[in-house]
Coordinates of C-alpha atoms in Angstrom, one line a residue:
Chain W
M1 CA 13.3 30.4 -3.5
A2 CA 11.3 27.1 -2.6
F3 CA 9.0 27.2 -5.1
R4 CA 11.2 28.1 -8.1
I5 CA 13.7 24.2 -7.0
E6 CA 10.2 22.6 -7.3
V7 CA 9.0 23.9 -10.6
L8 CA 12.9 23.6 -11.9
S9 CA 12.9 20.1 -10.7
L10 CA 10.0 18.8 -12.2
L11 CA 11.0 21.1 -15.6
I12 CA 14.3 18.7 -15.1
L13 CA 12.2 15.4 -14.4
A14 CA 10.3 15.8 -17.5
S15 CA 12.7 17.1 -20.1
L16 CA 14.2 13.2 -18.9
G17 CA 11.8 11.6 -19.7
I18 CA 11.1 13.7 -22.7
Y19 CA 14.6 12.5 -24.1
D20 CA 14.9 9.5 -22.8
G21 CA 11.1 8.6 -24.7
I22 CA 12.7 10.3 -27.8
R23 CA 15.4 7.7 -27.6
M24 CA 14.1 4.8 -27.0
T25 CA 11.5 5.5 -30.3
K26 CA 15.0 4.9 -32.3
V27 CA 15.0 1.4 -30.5
P28 CA 14.3 -1.5 -32.7
L29 CA 11.6 -3.7 -31.5
P30 CA 10.8 -7.3 -31.3
N31 CA 6.9 -6.8 -32.2
P32 CA 5.3 -4.2 -34.0
D33 CA 3.9 -1.9 -31.1
P34 CA 1.8 1.3 -31.6
V35 CA 2.7 3.3 -28.9
G36 CA 5.9 1.7 -27.8
P37 CA 8.4 2.0 -24.8
G38 CA 9.1 5.1 -26.4
W39 CA 5.9 7.4 -27.0
Y40 CA 4.4 5.9 -24.3
L41 CA 7.1 7.8 -21.9
F42 CA 6.9 10.7 -24.6
I43 CA 3.3 11.3 -23.4
V44 CA 3.7 11.1 -20.0
S45 CA 6.4 13.2 -19.6
G46 CA 5.2 15.9 -22.0
M47 CA 2.2 16.0 -20.1
L48 CA 4.0 16.6 -16.7
F49 CA 6.4 19.4 -19.0
L50 CA 2.3 21.0 -19.9
C51 CA 1.0 20.2 -16.7
V52 CA 4.2 22.0 -14.5
I53 CA 4.5 24.9 -17.1
L54 CA 0.5 25.4 -16.4
Y55 CA 0.8 25.3 -12.7
L56 CA 4.2 28.1 -12.8
F57 CA 2.1 30.1 -14.5
I58 CA -1.2 29.6 -12.2
E59 CA 0.7 30.0 -9.2
K60 CA 2.5 33.2 -10.6
S61 CA -0.3 34.9 -10.7
R62 CA -1.2 34.0 -7.3
R63 CA 1.8 35.7 -6.4
R64 CA 0.4 37.5 -3.8
L65 CA -1.6 35.1 -2.4
L66 CA 2.2 33.3 -2.0
V67 CA 4.2 35.4 -0.6
I68 CA 1.7 35.4 2.5
A69 CA 1.6 31.5 1.8
E70 CA 5.4 31.0 2.2
K71 CA 5.6 33.9 5.7
K72 CA 2.7 31.3 6.8
I73 CA 5.3 28.2 6.2
R74 CA 8.0 30.8 7.8
T75 CA 6.5 31.4 11.0
F76 CA 5.7 27.6 11.7
S77 CA 7.4 26.2 14.4
F78 CA 10.8 25.3 13.2
S79 CA 13.8 23.4 14.8
I80 CA 15.9 22.9 12.0
N81 CA 18.9 21.5 14.4
T82 CA 16.8 18.4 14.9
L83 CA 15.6 18.0 11.8
G84 CA 19.0 18.4 9.9
W85 CA 21.1 15.9 12.5
M86 CA 18.1 13.4 12.2
L87 CA 18.9 13.5 8.2
I88 CA 22.7 13.2 8.9
V89 CA 22.1 10.4 11.1
L90 CA 19.8 8.2 8.7
V91 CA 22.3 8.8 5.6
G92 CA 25.1 8.1 8.4
Y93 CA 23.4 5.4 8.9
T94 CA 22.8 3.6 5.7
L95 CA 26.4 4.5 4.6
A96 CA 27.8 2.8 7.6
T97 CA 25.7 -0.4 7.9
P98 CA 27.4 -2.0 4.3
R99 CA 30.8 -1.4 5.8
I100 CA 30.8 -2.1 9.7
G101 CA 27.9 -4.2 9.7
Y102 CA 24.1 -4.1 10.9
I103 CA 24.7 -4.6 14.6
P104 CA 27.4 -1.9 15.5
A105 CA 25.3 0.4 12.9
T106 CA 22.1 0.0 14.0
A107 CA 23.2 0.5 18.1
F108 CA 25.1 3.6 17.1
F109 CA 22.0 5.0 14.6
F110 CA 20.0 4.1 17.7
V111 CA 21.9 5.9 20.3
L112 CA 22.3 8.7 18.7
T113 CA 18.6 9.4 17.1
L114 CA 17.5 8.8 21.3
H115 CA 19.9 11.5 22.2
I116 CA 19.3 13.6 19.7
L117 CA 14.6 13.4 19.9
G118 CA 15.7 14.6 23.0
I119 CA 17.0 11.7 25.7
R120 CA 19.7 14.3 26.7
S121 CA 21.3 11.2 29.4
W122 CA 24.1 9.5 27.1
P123 CA 24.1 6.5 29.5
R124 CA 20.3 6.1 29.5
S125 CA 20.5 6.6 25.7
I126 CA 23.4 4.3 25.4
L127 CA 21.2 1.4 27.5
L128 CA 18.1 1.9 25.2
G129 CA 20.2 2.1 22.0
L130 CA 21.7 -1.5 22.7
V131 CA 18.4 -2.8 24.0
F132 CA 16.8 -1.9 20.8
T133 CA 19.6 -3.0 18.7
V134 CA 19.2 -6.6 20.4
V135 CA 15.8 -7.0 20.1
F136 CA 15.3 -5.9 16.5
K137 CA 18.1 -8.6 16.0
L138 CA 16.0 -11.5 17.8
L139 CA 12.7 -10.3 16.3
F140 CA 13.9 -10.1 13.1
S141 CA 16.6 -12.3 12.3
D142 CA 16.9 -15.1 14.7
L143 CA 12.9 -14.9 15.2
A144 CA 11.3 -14.3 11.6
G145 CA 14.1 -15.2 9.6
V146 CA 14.2 -11.7 7.8
S147 CA 17.9 -10.9 6.3
L148 CA 19.6 -8.5 7.7
P149 CA 23.0 -6.6 6.2
Chain P
M1 CA -22.4 -29.2 -2.1
G2 CA -24.3 -28.6 1.2
I3 CA -23.6 -32.0 2.8
G4 CA -20.4 -31.1 1.3
L5 CA -20.2 -28.1 3.2
L6 CA -21.3 -29.8 6.7
E7 CA -18.5 -32.7 6.0
G8 CA -15.8 -30.3 5.7
F9 CA -17.0 -28.5 9.3
V10 CA -16.9 -32.4 10.6
H11 CA -13.3 -32.1 9.5
A12 CA -12.2 -28.8 9.6
L13 CA -13.3 -29.0 13.5
S14 CA -10.8 -32.2 14.8
P15 CA -8.6 -31.0 16.5
I16 CA -5.7 -31.2 14.5
S17 CA -7.0 -29.1 11.5
L18 CA -7.8 -26.5 14.5
F19 CA -4.4 -26.5 15.4
Y20 CA -3.1 -26.0 11.9
C21 CA -5.5 -23.8 11.5
F22 CA -4.9 -21.3 14.3
L23 CA -1.1 -21.9 13.5
G24 CA -2.0 -20.5 10.1
A25 CA -3.7 -17.4 11.6
L26 CA -1.5 -16.6 13.8
L27 CA 1.7 -17.2 12.0
G28 CA 0.1 -14.5 9.5
T29 CA -1.1 -12.1 12.4
I30 CA 2.5 -11.9 13.3
V31 CA 3.7 -12.0 9.6
G32 CA 1.6 -9.3 8.5
V33 CA 2.9 -7.0 11.6
L34 CA 6.0 -7.7 11.3
P35 CA 7.2 -5.1 8.5
G36 CA 9.6 -6.6 5.9
L37 CA 8.6 -10.3 5.7
G38 CA 5.4 -10.8 3.7
P39 CA 3.1 -13.7 3.9
A40 CA 4.4 -14.7 0.1
A41 CA 7.9 -15.4 1.1
T42 CA 6.9 -17.0 5.0
M43 CA 5.0 -19.3 2.4
A44 CA 7.8 -20.1 0.3
I45 CA 10.2 -20.7 3.7
L46 CA 7.6 -22.5 5.2
L47 CA 6.2 -24.7 1.9
P48 CA 9.9 -27.7 1.8
M49 CA 9.4 -28.1 6.6
I50 CA 5.6 -28.8 5.6
S51 CA 5.7 -30.9 3.0
H52 CA 5.3 -34.1 5.6
V53 CA 2.3 -32.7 7.0
P54 CA -0.6 -34.1 5.5
P55 CA -2.5 -32.4 2.2
T56 CA -6.0 -30.5 4.3
G57 CA -3.5 -29.4 7.7
S58 CA -1.2 -27.7 5.2
I59 CA -3.4 -25.7 2.6
I60 CA -5.7 -24.8 5.8
M61 CA -2.1 -23.6 7.4
L62 CA -0.7 -21.8 4.1
A63 CA -4.2 -20.3 3.5
G64 CA -4.6 -19.3 6.8
I65 CA -0.9 -17.6 6.5
Y66 CA -2.6 -15.6 4.3
Y67 CA -5.8 -14.3 5.0
G68 CA -3.8 -13.6 8.9
A69 CA -1.6 -11.5 6.8
M70 CA -4.1 -9.5 5.6
Y71 CA -5.6 -8.8 8.9
G72 CA -2.4 -8.1 10.5
G73 CA -0.9 -5.6 8.0
S74 CA -3.3 -2.7 9.2
T75 CA -1.9 -2.4 12.2
T76 CA 1.6 -0.9 11.6
S77 CA -0.3 1.5 9.3
I78 CA -2.9 2.7 11.6
L79 CA -0.2 3.4 14.8
M80 CA 2.3 4.1 13.1
N81 CA 1.7 5.3 9.7
V82 CA 4.0 2.7 8.2
P83 CA 1.6 0.7 5.5
G84 CA 3.6 -2.4 5.7
E85 CA 2.2 -3.1 1.8
A86 CA 0.6 -1.2 -0.8
A87 CA -2.7 -1.7 0.0
S88 CA -2.5 -0.9 3.2
A89 CA -1.6 2.8 2.6
V90 CA -4.9 4.3 2.3
T91 CA -5.2 2.7 5.5
C92 CA -2.9 5.3 6.8
L93 CA -5.3 8.4 5.2
D94 CA -7.5 8.2 8.5
G95 CA -6.4 5.2 10.2
F96 CA -3.2 7.1 12.0
E97 CA -5.2 10.1 11.9
M98 CA -7.7 8.5 14.4
T99 CA -4.8 7.2 16.5
K100 CA -3.6 10.8 16.6
Q101 CA -7.2 12.0 17.6
G102 CA -6.6 8.9 20.5
R103 CA -8.8 6.6 18.4
A104 CA -5.9 3.6 17.8
G105 CA -8.7 1.0 19.4
E106 CA -11.7 2.4 17.6
A107 CA -9.5 2.3 14.2
L108 CA -8.2 -1.5 14.9
A109 CA -11.3 -2.8 15.9
I110 CA -13.0 -1.8 12.8
S111 CA -10.2 -3.1 10.8
A112 CA -10.5 -6.5 12.7
I113 CA -14.0 -6.6 12.0
G114 CA -14.5 -5.4 8.3
S115 CA -11.6 -8.0 7.8
F116 CA -13.8 -10.8 9.5
I117 CA -17.0 -9.4 7.4
A118 CA -14.7 -9.8 3.9
G119 CA -12.9 -12.9 5.0
T120 CA -16.2 -14.4 5.7
G121 CA -18.2 -13.2 2.5
G122 CA -15.2 -14.5 0.5
V123 CA -15.5 -17.9 2.5
V124 CA -19.1 -17.4 1.3
L125 CA -19.2 -16.5 -2.0
L126 CA -16.6 -19.4 -2.7
S127 CA -18.9 -22.3 -1.6
F128 CA -22.1 -21.2 -3.4
A129 CA -21.1 -19.4 -6.7
G130 CA -17.0 -20.0 -6.8
P131 CA -17.1 -21.6 -10.3
I132 CA -19.8 -19.3 -12.3
L133 CA -17.9 -16.2 -10.9
A134 CA -14.8 -17.6 -12.6
D135 CA -15.7 -17.4 -15.7
F136 CA -17.2 -14.8 -15.8
A137 CA -14.0 -13.1 -14.4
L138 CA -11.9 -14.5 -17.6
T139 CA -13.8 -12.3 -20.4
F140 CA -12.0 -9.8 -19.1
G141 CA -8.8 -8.4 -21.7
P142 CA -6.4 -5.7 -21.5
P143 CA -9.0 -3.5 -23.0
E144 CA -11.1 -4.1 -20.1
Y145 CA -8.0 -3.7 -18.0
F146 CA -7.3 -0.2 -19.2
G147 CA -11.0 0.7 -18.5
L148 CA -10.7 -0.6 -14.7
V149 CA -7.2 1.3 -14.5
L150 CA -8.6 4.3 -16.0
F151 CA -11.7 4.0 -13.9
G152 CA -8.8 3.8 -10.7
L153 CA -6.5 6.7 -12.3
T154 CA -9.4 9.0 -11.5
T155 CA -9.6 8.5 -8.5
L156 CA -6.6 10.9 -7.6
L157 CA -8.6 13.6 -8.7
S158 CA -10.7 12.7 -5.3
F159 CA -7.4 12.0 -3.0
S160 CA -6.0 15.7 -4.8
G161 CA -8.3 17.6 -2.3
R162 CA -8.2 21.1 -3.2
Q163 CA -4.8 20.8 -5.1
I164 CA -6.0 19.2 -8.4
L165 CA -3.3 20.3 -10.6
K166 CA -0.6 19.2 -8.0
G167 CA -2.6 16.1 -8.0
V168 CA -2.6 15.3 -11.5
I169 CA 1.0 16.7 -11.5
A170 CA 1.9 14.6 -8.5
G171 CA 0.1 11.5 -10.3
L172 CA 2.1 11.9 -13.3
V173 CA 5.7 11.8 -11.6
G174 CA 4.4 8.2 -10.1
I175 CA 3.8 7.2 -13.5
M176 CA 6.6 8.3 -14.9
L177 CA 8.4 6.8 -12.1
A178 CA 6.7 3.0 -12.5
C179 CA 8.1 3.4 -16.4
V180 CA 12.0 3.6 -14.6
G181 CA 13.8 -0.3 -15.4
L182 CA 13.0 -2.9 -18.2
D183 CA 10.0 -1.9 -20.4
P184 CA 7.6 -5.3 -19.4
V185 CA 6.6 -5.3 -23.5
S186 CA 9.8 -5.2 -25.2
G187 CA 12.5 -5.4 -22.3
K188 CA 14.2 -2.4 -23.0
A189 CA 16.4 -0.5 -20.7
R190 CA 14.3 3.1 -19.7
L191 CA 14.8 6.0 -17.6
V192 CA 18.1 4.1 -16.5
F193 CA 20.7 6.6 -17.8
G194 CA 23.4 3.8 -16.6
I195 CA 22.8 3.2 -12.9
S196 CA 22.5 -0.3 -13.0
E197 CA 20.3 -0.6 -9.6
F198 CA 18.0 1.0 -11.5
L199 CA 17.0 -1.7 -14.5
S200 CA 14.9 -3.8 -12.0
G201 CA 12.6 -0.8 -11.6
V202 CA 11.7 0.9 -8.4
N203 CA 9.6 -1.2 -5.9
I204 CA 6.9 0.1 -4.3
I205 CA 7.2 -0.4 -0.7
P206 CA 10.5 1.3 0.3
I207 CA 8.5 4.4 -1.2
L208 CA 5.2 3.7 1.0
M209 CA 7.8 3.6 3.9
G210 CA 9.8 6.5 2.9
L211 CA 6.5 8.9 2.0
F212 CA 4.4 8.0 5.5
G213 CA 6.8 6.3 8.1
L214 CA 10.0 8.3 7.2
A215 CA 8.4 11.2 6.5
E216 CA 6.1 11.3 9.8
V217 CA 8.8 10.8 11.6
L218 CA 10.8 13.2 10.0
A219 CA 8.2 15.8 10.5
S220 CA 7.3 14.9 14.0
A221 CA 11.5 15.3 15.0
E222 CA 11.2 19.0 13.2
E223 CA 7.6 20.4 15.1
G224 CA 9.1 18.6 18.7
I225 CA 6.2 16.2 18.9
A226 CA 6.6 14.5 22.7
S227 CA 3.8 11.7 21.7
I228 CA 1.1 10.5 19.3
Y229 CA -1.3 11.1 21.4
K230 CA -1.4 12.9 25.0
G231 CA -4.5 12.4 26.9
K232 CA -6.7 9.6 28.1
L233 CA -7.1 6.5 25.2
G234 CA -10.7 6.8 23.4
R235 CA -13.2 3.5 23.5
F236 CA -11.3 0.5 21.9
L237 CA -14.7 -0.5 20.1
P238 CA -16.6 1.6 18.4
R239 CA -20.3 2.3 19.2
G240 CA -23.7 2.8 18.4
E241 CA -23.4 5.1 15.3
E242 CA -19.7 4.8 14.2
M243 CA -20.1 0.9 14.4
R244 CA -23.4 1.1 12.8
K245 CA -21.4 3.4 9.8
G246 CA -18.0 1.1 9.9
I247 CA -20.1 -1.9 9.0
M248 CA -21.7 -0.3 6.1
A249 CA -18.6 0.6 4.8
S250 CA -17.4 -2.8 5.4
L251 CA -20.2 -4.5 3.8
R252 CA -19.7 -2.2 0.6
G253 CA -15.6 -2.5 0.5
T254 CA -16.3 -6.3 0.8
I255 CA -18.7 -6.3 -2.2
A256 CA -16.5 -4.1 -4.3
G257 CA -13.4 -6.3 -2.6
L258 CA -15.2 -9.7 -4.0
I259 CA -16.0 -8.5 -7.3
L260 CA -12.2 -6.6 -8.4
G261 CA -10.8 -9.7 -6.6
L262 CA -11.9 -12.4 -9.1
L263 CA -10.0 -10.8 -11.6
P264 CA -6.5 -12.7 -12.5
G265 CA -3.4 -9.7 -11.7
M266 CA -5.7 -7.5 -9.8
I267 CA -3.6 -5.9 -7.1
S268 CA -5.5 -5.3 -4.3
S269 CA -4.0 -1.6 -3.8
L270 CA -6.1 -0.8 -6.7
V271 CA -8.7 -1.8 -5.3
T272 CA -8.4 -0.3 -2.1
F273 CA -7.7 2.7 -3.4
I274 CA -10.8 2.8 -5.7
V275 CA -13.3 1.9 -3.0
Y276 CA -11.9 4.8 -0.8
D277 CA -12.9 7.1 -3.4
I278 CA -16.4 5.6 -3.8
E279 CA -16.6 5.6 0.3
K280 CA -15.4 9.2 0.1
R281 CA -17.8 10.4 -3.3
I282 CA -21.0 8.8 -1.4
S283 CA -20.2 10.0 1.8
K284 CA -22.3 13.2 3.2
Y285 CA -19.3 15.1 4.8
P286 CA -16.6 14.2 1.8
E287 CA -14.1 17.1 3.6
R288 CA -13.5 14.9 6.8
F289 CA -12.1 12.2 4.7
G290 CA -8.4 12.1 5.3
K291 CA -8.7 13.6 9.0
G292 CA -10.1 10.1 11.1
V293 CA -13.0 8.8 9.5
I294 CA -14.0 5.3 10.5
E295 CA -15.0 4.8 7.2
G296 CA -12.0 5.7 5.7
V297 CA -10.4 2.8 8.0
A298 CA -13.1 0.2 7.9
S299 CA -14.0 -0.1 3.4
P300 CA -10.3 -0.1 1.8
E301 CA -9.5 -2.6 5.0
A302 CA -12.6 -4.8 4.2
A303 CA -11.7 -4.4 0.5
N304 CA -8.1 -5.8 0.9
N305 CA -8.8 -8.7 3.1
A306 CA -12.2 -9.2 0.3
T307 CA -9.5 -9.3 -2.8
A308 CA -7.4 -11.5 -1.1
Q309 CA -10.2 -14.0 0.3
A310 CA -12.0 -13.2 -4.0
G311 CA -8.5 -15.0 -5.0
F312 CA -8.9 -18.5 -3.7
I313 CA -12.0 -18.5 -6.4
P314 CA -10.0 -18.7 -9.4
L315 CA -7.4 -20.9 -7.7
I316 CA -9.8 -23.4 -6.2
A317 CA -12.1 -23.2 -9.1
M318 CA -10.0 -23.1 -12.6
G319 CA -6.7 -23.4 -11.1
I320 CA -5.9 -20.1 -11.8
P321 CA -3.2 -17.5 -9.6
T322 CA -4.2 -14.3 -9.5
A323 CA -1.5 -13.1 -7.8
P324 CA 2.2 -14.6 -6.8
I325 CA 0.9 -15.5 -3.5
F326 CA -1.8 -18.1 -5.0
G327 CA 1.3 -19.0 -7.0
I328 CA 3.1 -20.8 -3.9
L329 CA -0.5 -22.5 -3.1
L330 CA -0.7 -23.6 -6.4
A331 CA 2.7 -25.3 -6.1
A332 CA 1.6 -26.6 -2.6
L333 CA -1.3 -28.0 -4.4
M334 CA 0.9 -29.7 -7.3
M335 CA 3.2 -30.9 -4.7
Y336 CA 0.4 -33.3 -2.9
G337 CA -0.5 -34.1 -7.1
L338 CA -3.9 -31.8 -6.6
T339 CA -4.5 -30.1 -10.0
P340 CA -7.1 -27.3 -9.0
G341 CA -9.9 -27.2 -11.0
P342 CA -13.8 -28.2 -11.6
L343 CA -12.5 -31.6 -10.5
L344 CA -10.8 -30.8 -7.4
F345 CA -14.3 -30.4 -6.0
T346 CA -15.5 -33.9 -7.4
Q347 CA -12.3 -35.9 -6.9
H348 CA -10.9 -34.7 -4.2
G349 CA -15.0 -33.1 -1.9
E350 CA -13.6 -34.1 0.9
F351 CA -10.5 -31.9 0.6
V352 CA -11.5 -28.9 -0.7
W353 CA -14.7 -28.8 1.5
T354 CA -12.1 -29.1 4.7
V355 CA -10.3 -26.7 3.6
I356 CA -13.2 -23.9 2.8
A357 CA -14.7 -24.6 6.2
S358 CA -11.2 -23.9 7.6
M359 CA -11.5 -20.7 6.1
Y360 CA -14.7 -19.8 8.0
L361 CA -13.2 -20.9 11.1
G362 CA -9.9 -19.1 10.6
N363 CA -11.8 -15.9 10.2
M364 CA -13.8 -16.1 13.6
M365 CA -10.3 -17.3 15.0
L366 CA -8.6 -14.2 13.3
L367 CA -10.9 -12.1 14.9
I368 CA -11.1 -13.9 18.7
L369 CA -7.2 -13.0 18.3
N370 CA -7.3 -9.6 17.0
L371 CA -9.8 -8.2 19.1
P372 CA -8.3 -8.4 22.7
L373 CA -4.8 -7.1 20.9
V374 CA -6.8 -3.8 19.9
A375 CA -6.2 -2.4 23.4
L376 CA -2.6 -3.6 23.9
W377 CA -1.7 -2.3 20.7
A378 CA -3.7 1.2 20.9
R379 CA -1.4 1.9 23.8
L380 CA 1.3 2.2 21.6
C381 CA 0.5 5.9 20.7
L382 CA 0.9 6.8 24.0
I383 CA 5.1 6.0 24.0
P384 CA 6.9 8.9 23.7
Y385 CA 7.6 9.9 20.4
R386 CA 11.4 10.1 21.4
I387 CA 11.4 6.3 21.6
L388 CA 9.1 5.1 19.9
A389 CA 10.2 7.2 16.1
P390 CA 13.8 5.6 16.3
L391 CA 11.7 2.3 16.5
I392 CA 9.8 3.2 13.7
L393 CA 12.9 4.4 11.4
G394 CA 14.7 1.0 12.2
I395 CA 11.7 -0.7 11.1
C396 CA 11.4 1.1 8.3
F397 CA 14.8 0.3 7.2
V398 CA 14.5 -3.4 8.3
G399 CA 11.3 -3.4 5.8
A400 CA 13.1 -1.9 2.5
Y401 CA 16.3 -4.1 3.1
S402 CA 14.3 -6.7 3.3
L403 CA 12.5 -6.8 0.3
R404 CA 15.0 -7.7 -2.1
N405 CA 18.0 -7.6 0.1
N406 CA 19.6 -4.3 -1.5
M407 CA 20.5 -0.9 -0.1
F408 CA 19.5 0.6 -3.3
D409 CA 16.2 0.5 -1.8
V410 CA 16.9 1.5 2.1
W411 CA 18.5 4.4 -0.1
T412 CA 14.8 4.9 -1.7
S413 CA 12.8 4.6 1.2
L414 CA 15.4 7.6 2.7
C415 CA 14.7 9.9 -0.7
F416 CA 11.2 9.4 -0.7
G417 CA 11.1 10.0 3.4
V418 CA 12.7 13.9 2.7
L419 CA 10.5 14.1 -0.3
G420 CA 7.6 13.2 1.5
L421 CA 8.3 16.0 4.4
L422 CA 9.1 18.8 1.6
M423 CA 5.4 17.7 -0.2
R424 CA 4.0 18.1 3.4
K425 CA 5.8 21.3 4.0
R426 CA 5.2 22.9 0.2
N427 CA 1.2 21.1 0.6
W428 CA 1.5 18.6 -2.3
P429 CA -1.0 16.0 -1.8
I430 CA 1.1 12.5 -1.4
P431 CA -1.5 9.8 -2.0
P432 CA -1.9 10.8 -5.9
L433 CA 1.7 9.9 -6.4
I434 CA 1.9 6.7 -5.2
L435 CA -1.4 5.9 -6.9
G436 CA 0.6 6.5 -10.4
V437 CA 3.5 4.3 -9.1
I438 CA 0.9 1.8 -8.2
L439 CA -1.0 1.9 -11.8
G440 CA 2.2 3.2 -14.0
D441 CA 2.4 -0.5 -15.0
M442 CA -0.3 -1.9 -15.3
F443 CA -1.9 1.3 -17.2
E444 CA 1.0 1.0 -19.6
Q445 CA 0.8 -2.4 -20.2
N446 CA -2.8 -2.8 -21.1
L447 CA -2.8 -0.3 -22.9
R448 CA -0.4 -1.3 -25.3
A449 CA -1.5 -4.5 -25.1
S450 CA -4.9 -3.1 -26.3
L451 CA -3.7 -1.4 -29.2
Q452 CA -1.5 -4.0 -30.0
L453 CA -4.7 -6.4 -30.8
S454 CA -6.6 -2.7 -32.6
A455 CA -2.9 -2.5 -34.5
G456 CA -3.0 1.3 -32.9
S457 CA -7.1 2.5 -32.8
L458 CA -7.8 3.6 -30.0
I459 CA -11.9 2.1 -30.8
I460 CA -11.4 -1.2 -29.5
F461 CA -11.9 0.2 -26.2
F462 CA -15.2 1.8 -27.2
Q463 CA -16.1 -2.2 -28.8
R464 CA -16.3 -4.2 -25.8
P465 CA -19.0 -3.1 -23.3
I466 CA -17.1 -3.9 -20.0
A467 CA -14.4 -1.8 -21.5
L468 CA -16.8 1.2 -22.2
T469 CA -18.7 0.8 -19.5
F470 CA -15.1 1.5 -17.4
V471 CA -14.2 4.5 -20.0
V472 CA -18.0 5.9 -18.8
L473 CA -17.4 6.0 -15.2
S474 CA -14.2 7.4 -15.7
V475 CA -15.6 10.4 -17.6
V476 CA -18.1 10.4 -15.0
S477 CA -15.9 10.3 -11.8
V478 CA -14.1 13.4 -13.4
L479 CA -17.4 15.3 -13.7
V480 CA -18.3 14.3 -10.4
S481 CA -15.4 15.3 -8.7
R482 CA -16.6 18.8 -9.5
K483 CA -19.0 18.3 -7.1
L484 CA -16.5 17.3 -4.9
W485 CA -14.2 19.9 -4.4
A486 CA -16.5 22.3 -4.5
K487 CA -18.1 20.4 -1.3
E488 CA -14.4 20.2 0.0
A489 CA -14.0 24.2 -0.5
K490 CA -16.8 24.6 1.5
G491 CA -15.1 22.0 4.4

């Protein structure tokens, strides 16, 4: 399944490049350009397409080995909960920062990630999260002059 | 010249010059360690503030910030797998592996020593052969650059390990990603699909932070890692054979970095990829590269610093800024009414030689400043990962955002973090993707400019000796890669 998604994604990407490359070959250019932005993209995407097809055939012929490899991946120590929660918190943090501001969003983010990653005591997570937020604000914004969202 | 340099040392050793030199080196180290605030931004911010400082002090400080940042840039790559700049991406490959083995001290120390060798080598070259070498650099045109980038791209074969086809696919995806945005030649939008954020293209730094830093944290969270390294830390300084290997690799990296760094427009990330590849090819144990060998840290770090230092040569000798950062230095020089070029040596000899002498001292200061910090930095890997991981994520977030002050770069970083995790799980090599993104622009621009010169004929790459040499080297590189694959297959 993962292999099919991988190949399909790459083929879609290559097709997008081929499509846009062809579109751009028709765009008039200010200066004569033998390759132009369109043909260059078309050639790169076309090469990608061919390589992915080649990869598909080679991997198909190794199907038996692939099944073994995928089994190996499945037996790998796996805790989807931690990873899943981490991803949710990261996406939430990125969405929340421009809306509620850097400091509150960062404080929430630190508290939640500390908790997810193993600091089970909420008071400790909150305390550490707040300390980290203050340190980040002082270090990056006040001391180094980095602009924060 | 010898007397000029001696006089320069006399002035550079004055307390006020030493103060500016130390301040620049210290600020540079801090800027290098902290992601998000690059040396160019720091120098641009400081420029108006230091207008009242005498020109010698000002340039000494600005130069110190630049090469100090080059020293500090490797720290987060080695300790957290977070490259603050594209040139440090290669350092992650072996540097972070060394940290995982409890050898962070050795990696940081050899990085500082390599940087010192490269920095000093660069100043020696600047002192004795600067103008001659700057002349040579000007013989490079688009076909020569194309040849060089083509040679750089062949290194993706050795970065692919046993997954050659996957490496080529990843490299092509990287080259395609570099096409996103406005076409550099005609200004037409490409692969944008109506998304305005795509117009300015994809920035390499959020991609690196995602593929390395974020992916590392996500993978470690999934594996439930307690700390980057458990146990007693190893030595803080490499000794014996390790030290010898590290110094030799630093010397090789320095030579390559100095030669390539002279070229206008040369990006140090390309140089670091090339020297890493060379180092791997000439090694007796290429299969151990990427698993924590000292040469894998020493050589690219030295090359990075040598490239940085070599950029001063065309700037001072000919007034050509080879990178945006040198443009800021050029602006600083012009602010004081100093026009860089051959006349600068004759008309303002005292100034030039004092700045050059201060670079010798600055490199020494950086070594003295950085080596004692090694023991402190190395202990970072003992911090429980449940505390360190949120900090790494926070740093990646700030680093990605602060580049262009937009959330799009943060989303880019996040997406590439997930992509990096999936690539690891599915055994896809990550460096070829990075190489493609870094070199894609340069490859396209020089290919198209060369073909414009020759009215579409490929013969141009075979008519010019330097370009032809690189094309031949690229073919040889591909052929030699077969040996490397055989060795890796055995390993």
